[in-house]
Coordinates of C-alpha atoms and ligand atoms in Angstrom, one line a residue:
X2 CA 138.5 155.2 86.0
X3 CA 141.8 154.5 87.9
X4 CA 139.8 154.3 91.1
X5 CA 137.4 151.7 89.6
X6 CA 140.4 149.6 88.4
X7 CA 141.8 149.6 91.9
X8 CA 138.4 148.6 93.4
X9 CA 138.2 145.7 90.9
X10 CA 141.6 144.5 92.1
X11 CA 140.3 144.2 95.6
X12 CA 136.9 142.5 94.8
X13 CA 136.9 139.0 96.3
X14 CA 134.9 137.6 93.4
X15 CA 136.7 136.5 90.2
X16 CA 136.4 139.0 87.4
X17 CA 137.6 138.0 83.9
X18 CA 137.5 140.2 80.8
X19 CA 137.3 138.6 77.4
X20 CA 137.9 140.1 73.9
X21 CA 135.6 139.6 70.9
X22 CA 137.2 136.2 70.2
X23 CA 136.5 134.9 73.8
X24 CA 140.2 135.2 74.6
X25 CA 141.2 136.3 78.1
X26 CA 142.2 139.9 78.1
X27 CA 142.3 140.8 81.8
X28 CA 141.9 139.0 85.2
X29 CA 141.8 140.3 88.7
X30 CA 143.9 138.8 91.6
X31 CA 140.9 136.9 93.0
X32 CA 140.8 134.9 89.8
X33 CA 144.5 134.0 90.0
X34 CA 144.0 133.0 93.6
X35 CA 140.9 131.0 92.8
X36 CA 142.4 129.1 89.9
X37 CA 146.1 128.9 90.8
X38 CA 147.4 130.4 87.6
X39 CA 149.8 133.2 87.1
X40 CA 148.4 136.2 85.1
X41 CA 150.7 135.6 82.1
X42 CA 149.5 132.0 81.9
X43 CA 146.0 133.2 81.3
X44 CA 146.1 136.4 79.2
X45 CA 145.6 135.6 75.5
X46 CA 144.3 132.1 76.2
X47 CA 140.9 130.9 75.2
X48 CA 138.3 131.1 77.9
X49 CA 137.4 127.4 77.7
X50 CA 140.8 126.7 79.2
X51 CA 139.4 127.6 82.5
X52 CA 135.6 127.1 82.1
X53 CA 133.4 124.2 81.4
X54 CA 129.6 124.4 80.8
X55 CA 130.3 127.7 79.1
X56 CA 126.8 129.1 78.7
X57 CA 127.5 130.3 75.2
X58 CA 124.0 129.8 73.7
X59 CA 122.1 131.5 76.4
X60 CA 123.9 134.8 76.1
X61 CA 124.1 135.0 72.3
X62 CA 121.5 137.7 72.1
X63 CA 121.5 139.0 75.6
X64 CA 123.7 141.7 77.2
X65 CA 123.4 140.5 80.7
X66 CA 123.0 137.1 82.4
X67 CA 122.8 136.5 86.1
X68 CA 123.0 133.4 88.3
X69 CA 124.2 130.9 85.8
X70 CA 126.0 127.9 87.1
X71 CA 129.3 126.8 85.5
X72 CA 132.4 124.9 86.3
X73 CA 135.8 126.7 86.5
X74 CA 138.9 124.6 86.1
X75 CA 141.9 125.1 88.3
X76 CA 145.5 124.8 87.0
X77 CA 145.8 121.4 88.9
X78 CA 142.6 120.1 87.1
X79 CA 140.4 120.5 90.1
X80 CA 136.8 121.6 89.4
X81 CA 135.1 124.6 91.1
X82 CA 131.4 125.1 90.8
X83 CA 130.7 128.8 90.4
X84 CA 127.8 131.2 90.2
X85 CA 128.3 133.4 87.1
X86 CA 127.1 136.9 86.1
X87 CA 128.0 137.7 82.5
X88 CA 127.8 141.0 80.9
X89 CA 128.4 141.6 77.1
X90 CA 129.5 144.8 75.5
X91 CA 128.4 145.1 71.9
X92 CA 129.2 147.6 69.2
X93 CA 126.6 149.5 67.2
X94 CA 125.9 146.6 64.9
X95 CA 125.4 144.2 67.7
X96 CA 128.7 142.3 67.5
X97 CA 130.3 141.3 70.7
X98 CA 133.1 143.6 71.7
X99 CA 134.0 142.5 75.3
X100 CA 132.6 140.0 77.8
X101 CA 132.9 140.4 81.5
X102 CA 132.6 137.3 83.7
X103 CA 132.1 137.7 87.4
X104 CA 132.2 134.4 89.3
X105 CA 131.7 133.4 92.9
X106 CA 132.9 130.0 94.2
X107 CA 129.8 128.1 95.4
X108 CA 131.6 124.9 96.2
X109 CA 131.4 125.6 99.9
X110 CA 127.8 126.6 99.7
X111 CA 126.9 123.4 97.8
X112 CA 128.8 121.5 100.4
X113 CA 126.8 123.2 103.2
X114 CA 123.5 122.6 101.4
X115 CA 124.4 118.9 101.0
X116 CA 125.3 118.7 104.7
X117 CA 122.1 120.5 105.6
X118 CA 120.0 118.1 103.5
X119 CA 121.7 115.1 105.0
X120 CA 121.2 116.6 108.5
X121 CA 117.5 117.2 107.7
X122 CA 117.1 113.6 106.5
X123 CA 118.9 112.3 109.7
X124 CA 116.7 114.5 111.8
X125 CA 113.5 113.2 110.1
X126 CA 114.7 109.6 110.7
X127 CA 115.5 110.2 114.3
X128 CA 112.2 112.0 114.8
X129 CA 110.4 108.9 113.4
X130 CA 112.4 106.6 115.6
X131 CA 111.6 108.8 118.6
X132 CA 107.9 108.7 117.8
X133 CA 108.1 104.9 117.6
X134 CA 109.9 104.5 120.9
X135 CA 107.5 107.0 122.5
X136 CA 104.7 104.7 121.5
X137 CA 106.6 101.7 122.8
X138 CA 107.3 103.6 126.0
X139 CA 103.7 104.6 126.5
X140 CA 102.7 101.0 125.9
X141 CA 105.2 99.5 128.3
X142 CA 104.4 102.2 130.9
X143 CA 100.8 101.2 130.6
X144 CA 101.7 97.6 131.0
X145 CA 104.0 98.3 134.0
X146 CA 101.2 100.2 135.7
X147 CA 98.7 97.5 134.8
X148 CA 101.3 95.0 136.2
X149 CA 101.4 96.6 139.6
X150 CA 97.6 96.9 139.7
X151 CA 97.1 93.4 138.5
X152 CA 99.4 91.8 141.1
X153 CA 97.5 93.4 144.0
X154 CA 94.0 93.1 142.5
X155 CA 94.7 89.5 141.7
X156 CA 95.7 88.7 145.2
X157 CA 92.6 90.5 146.6
X158 CA 90.2 88.7 144.3
X159 CA 91.7 85.2 144.3
X160 CA 91.4 84.6 148.0
X161 CA 87.6 85.3 148.4
X162 CA 87.1 83.5 145.0
X163 CA 88.8 80.4 146.5
X164 CA 86.4 80.5 149.5
X165 CA 83.4 80.8 147.1
X166 CA 84.7 77.9 145.0
X167 CA 85.2 75.7 148.0
X168 CA 81.7 76.5 149.4
X169 CA 80.2 75.7 146.0
X170 CA 82.0 72.4 146.0
X171 CA 80.5 71.6 149.4
X172 CA 77.0 72.5 148.2
X173 CA 77.5 70.3 145.2
X174 CA 78.4 67.4 147.4
X175 CA 75.3 67.9 149.5
X176 CA 72.9 67.9 146.5
X177 CA 71.7 64.8 144.9
X178 CA 72.8 64.0 141.3
X179 CA 69.4 64.8 139.8
X180 CA 68.7 67.9 141.9
X181 CA 67.5 70.7 139.5
X182 CA 69.3 73.3 141.6
X183 CA 72.6 71.9 140.4
X184 CA 72.2 74.1 137.3
X185 CA 72.6 77.2 139.6
X186 CA 75.8 75.9 141.0
X187 CA 77.0 75.1 137.5
X188 CA 76.4 78.7 136.5
X189 CA 78.3 79.9 139.6
X190 CA 81.2 77.5 138.8
X191 CA 81.4 78.6 135.2
X192 CA 81.7 82.2 136.3
X193 CA 84.3 81.4 138.9
X194 CA 86.3 79.8 136.1
X195 CA 85.8 82.9 133.9
X196 CA 87.0 85.1 136.8
X197 CA 90.0 82.9 137.4
X198 CA 90.9 82.9 133.7
X199 CA 90.5 86.7 133.6
X200 CA 92.8 87.2 136.6
X201 CA 95.4 84.8 135.3
X202 CA 95.4 86.4 131.9
X203 CA 95.4 89.9 133.4
X204 CA 98.4 89.1 135.5
X205 CA 100.1 87.4 132.5
X206 CA 99.7 90.3 130.2
X207 CA 100.7 92.8 132.8
X208 CA 103.8 91.1 134.1
X209 CA 106.4 89.8 131.6
X210 CA 106.4 86.0 132.0
X211 CA 109.2 84.0 133.4
X212 CA 110.7 82.4 130.4
X213 CA 112.2 78.9 130.0
X214 CA 114.4 79.6 126.9
X215 CA 115.7 76.8 124.8
X216 CA 116.5 76.4 121.0
X217 CA 113.2 75.7 119.2
X218 CA 112.0 75.0 115.7
X219 CA 109.5 77.8 115.1
X220 CA 107.8 75.7 112.4
X221 CA 107.1 73.0 114.9
X222 CA 105.5 75.6 117.2
X223 CA 103.4 77.0 114.3
X224 CA 102.3 73.6 113.1
X225 CA 101.2 72.8 116.7
X226 CA 99.0 75.9 116.7
X227 CA 97.6 75.0 113.3
X228 CA 96.7 71.5 114.5
X229 CA 94.9 73.1 117.4
X230 CA 92.7 75.3 115.2
X231 CA 92.2 72.8 112.3
X232 CA 88.6 71.9 113.1
X233 CA 87.6 75.5 113.6
X234 CA 89.2 76.5 110.2
X235 CA 87.2 73.8 108.5
X236 CA 84.0 74.9 110.2
X237 CA 84.6 78.6 109.2
X238 CA 85.8 77.6 105.7
X239 CA 89.1 79.3 106.3
X240 CA 91.9 78.2 104.0
X241 CA 95.3 78.0 105.7
X242 CA 98.3 78.8 103.5
X243 CA 101.8 78.0 104.8
X244 CA 104.8 79.6 103.3
X245 CA 107.6 78.4 105.5
X246 CA 111.2 79.2 104.6
X247 CA 113.3 76.0 104.5
X248 CA 116.3 75.8 106.8
X249 CA 115.2 78.4 109.3
X250 CA 117.7 78.4 112.1
X251 CA 116.5 77.3 115.5
X252 CA 115.9 80.1 117.9
X253 CA 115.9 80.4 121.6
X254 CA 112.4 80.9 122.9
X255 CA 110.0 79.8 125.6
X256 CA 108.1 77.3 123.5
X257 CA 104.9 77.3 125.6
X258 CA 104.6 81.0 125.8
X259 CA 105.4 81.5 122.1
X260 CA 102.7 78.9 121.2
X261 CA 100.3 81.0 123.3
X262 CA 101.3 84.2 121.6
X263 CA 100.9 82.7 118.1
X264 CA 97.6 81.1 119.1
X265 CA 96.2 84.4 120.3
X266 CA 97.2 86.1 117.0
X267 CA 95.7 83.3 114.9
X268 CA 92.5 83.1 117.0
X269 CA 92.0 86.9 116.4
X270 CA 92.4 86.3 112.7
X271 CA 89.8 83.5 112.7
X272 CA 87.4 85.8 114.7
X273 CA 87.9 88.4 111.9
X274 CA 86.9 85.8 109.3
X275 CA 83.7 84.3 110.6
X276 CA 82.6 83.1 107.2
X277 CA 85.3 82.1 104.7
X278 CA 88.7 83.5 104.4
X279 CA 92.4 82.9 104.0
X280 CA 95.0 82.7 106.8
X281 CA 98.5 83.0 105.5
X282 CA 101.5 82.2 107.6
X283 CA 104.9 83.0 106.3
X284 CA 108.3 82.6 107.9
X285 CA 111.4 84.5 106.8
X286 CA 115.0 84.9 107.8
X287 CA 115.8 88.6 107.9
X288 CA 119.2 89.8 109.0
X289 CA 119.6 88.6 112.6
X290 CA 115.9 87.9 113.1
X291 CA 113.3 85.3 112.2
X292 CA 110.1 87.0 111.0
X293 CA 106.7 85.3 111.2
X294 CA 104.0 86.9 109.3
X295 CA 100.3 86.2 109.9
X296 CA 97.9 87.6 107.3
X297 CA 94.2 87.3 107.2
X298 CA 91.6 88.8 104.8
X299 CA 89.0 89.5 107.5
X300 CA 87.3 92.6 108.7
X301 CA 90.6 94.5 109.3
X302 CA 91.4 97.1 112.0
X303 CA 90.4 100.8 111.6
X304 CA 93.4 103.1 111.7
X305 CA 92.4 104.8 114.9
X306 CA 92.3 101.4 116.7
X307 CA 95.7 100.1 115.7
X308 CA 97.5 102.1 118.5
X309 CA 95.1 100.7 121.1
X310 CA 94.8 97.0 120.2
X311 CA 97.6 96.0 122.6
X312 CA 96.1 97.9 125.5
X313 CA 94.8 95.6 128.2
X314 CA 91.0 95.3 127.9
X315 CA 90.7 96.9 124.5
X316 CA 88.2 94.9 122.6
X317 CA 85.7 95.4 119.8
X318 CA 84.3 92.0 120.5
X319 CA 82.6 92.6 123.8
X320 CA 79.4 91.0 122.7
X321 CA 81.2 87.8 121.7
X322 CA 82.9 87.5 125.1
X323 CA 86.1 89.2 124.1
X324 CA 88.1 90.5 127.1
X325 CA 90.7 92.4 125.2
X326 CA 93.6 90.6 126.8
X327 CA 94.8 88.4 124.0
X328 CA 97.1 90.9 122.3
X329 CA 98.3 92.3 125.6
X330 CA 99.5 88.8 126.4
X331 CA 101.1 88.6 122.9
X332 CA 102.8 91.9 123.5
X333 CA 104.2 90.8 126.9
X334 CA 105.5 87.5 125.5
X335 CA 107.1 88.9 122.3
X336 CA 108.5 91.9 124.2
X337 CA 110.1 89.7 126.8
X338 CA 111.8 87.7 124.0
X339 CA 113.3 91.0 122.7
X340 CA 111.1 90.8 119.7
X341 CA 108.9 93.3 117.8
X342 CA 105.4 93.2 116.4
X343 CA 104.4 95.2 113.3
X344 CA 100.8 95.6 112.2
X345 CA 99.5 96.4 108.8
X346 CA 95.8 96.7 108.5
X347 CA 92.9 98.8 107.1
X348 CA 89.2 98.6 107.9
X349 CA 87.7 95.9 105.6
X350 CA 91.1 95.0 104.1
X351 CA 92.3 92.2 106.5
X352 CA 95.2 92.4 108.9
X353 CA 98.9 91.4 108.9
X354 CA 100.8 90.8 112.1
X355 CA 104.5 90.4 111.7
X356 CA 106.4 89.1 114.7
X357 CA 110.2 89.5 114.5
X358 CA 112.3 87.5 116.9
X359 CA 116.0 88.0 117.3
X360 CA 118.3 85.1 116.7
X361 CA 120.6 84.7 119.6
X362 CA 123.8 82.6 119.5
X363 CA 122.8 80.0 117.0
X364 CA 125.1 77.1 117.3
X365 CA 126.2 75.0 114.3
X366 CA 124.1 71.9 113.9
X367 CA 121.0 73.6 115.1
X368 CA 119.7 74.3 111.6
X369 CA 116.4 72.6 110.9
X370 CA 114.4 71.8 107.8
X371 CA 111.2 73.7 106.7
Ligands
ADP416 N1 93.3 89.9 112.9 C1 92.5 90.8 113.3 N2 91.6 91.4 112.5 C2 90.8 92.4 113.0 N3 90.8 92.9 114.2 C3 91.7 92.4 115.1 C4 92.6 91.3 114.7 N4 93.4 91.0 115.7 C5 93.0 91.9 116.7 N5 92.0 92.7 116.3 C6 91.3 93.7 117.1 O1 92.1 93.9 118.4 C7 91.2 93.8 119.5 C8 91.9 93.2 120.7 O2 92.3 91.9 120.5 P1 92.6 91.0 121.7 O3 93.6 91.7 122.6 O4 93.0 89.6 121.2 O5 91.2 90.9 122.5 P2 89.9 90.2 122.1 O6 90.2 89.2 121.1 O7 89.4 89.6 123.4 O8 88.9 91.3 121.6 C9 90.1 92.9 118.9 O9 88.9 93.1 119.7 C10 89.9 93.4 117.5 O10 89.2 94.6 117.5
MG417 MG1 91.8 87.9 121.1

């Protein structure tokens, strides 16, 4: 018995013995160290002096309870979360004789769990960010490669194309105005134009454009694009809804290129709604960026295509003459402005393209109306 007492003295967990009235009868040194009391300050005192969340009810009928959580109170008022095991000694009639509390400080463990949870959350966020930048990298790598290819291919094609073009012009001059063979030359010319367009767009999408940046009113650029497509909207019965935020700051952009990017997005939206639809354009001021959101309720983009729609030559509209360069151009232009494009779409559920452009060095007096 003496040996057991000695062992109890050395146990690092807090051990407290209570009498039948829940008064402290005995404590081991680990308890004194944990709570900062002297032994004589505890002996004879009620247990609730040092314990909150006292699991009284739970052990009313039991003789042993393990793994309860409770709060011990230090002499200086500090709280210590503890893991408790409680054992109750009863007499023959079932009345409580003694209660033994064995407690382990789990504050450190809780702290570690919190830290681990936070680290896990951080890891998940960085993983997501990494995935996103990987996608970006793959896309820009593809574009860089396409850029090098485009530059040399364009050169190789343009020269002979010029020769063809000039020869056709000569032939045209030779033929009389009403010569029926003119239609063949016309067909050749049309295709030369198409090839020239293809090469120019290919080079444009592959190589970031040279930008002429100056402060611009985004709403003016958007209105310009809307004027350009007004007739087509009417013909396709597409309703245009503008939701422009008033007092949007001017931002530094290359107006011409930006108009091209917006036009490409809007044209795609119109192509997705051949018969009736709604094209919504919203502008918003978000932190240090201007966000322009284009939403349509057209055919939408299947999930598996979303990752590919910015790839040069990706098109689902081959039959309609789509060349799959429109969004590559958009990507190049927005990217070279330091902007981002976000797409939300589902097959059959329309598409939303959100372009976010950073506001750089807005000077006072450059605020414009909506
Ligand atoms: N608003 C939209 N709704 C549905 N699909 C779209 C939309 N915008 C783009 N797409 C898809 O992205 C593809 C690539 O677009 P783009 O690069 O402009 O090439 P193109 O218009 O020549 O096909 C389109 O063929 C289409 O499948
Ligand atoms: Mg297009």
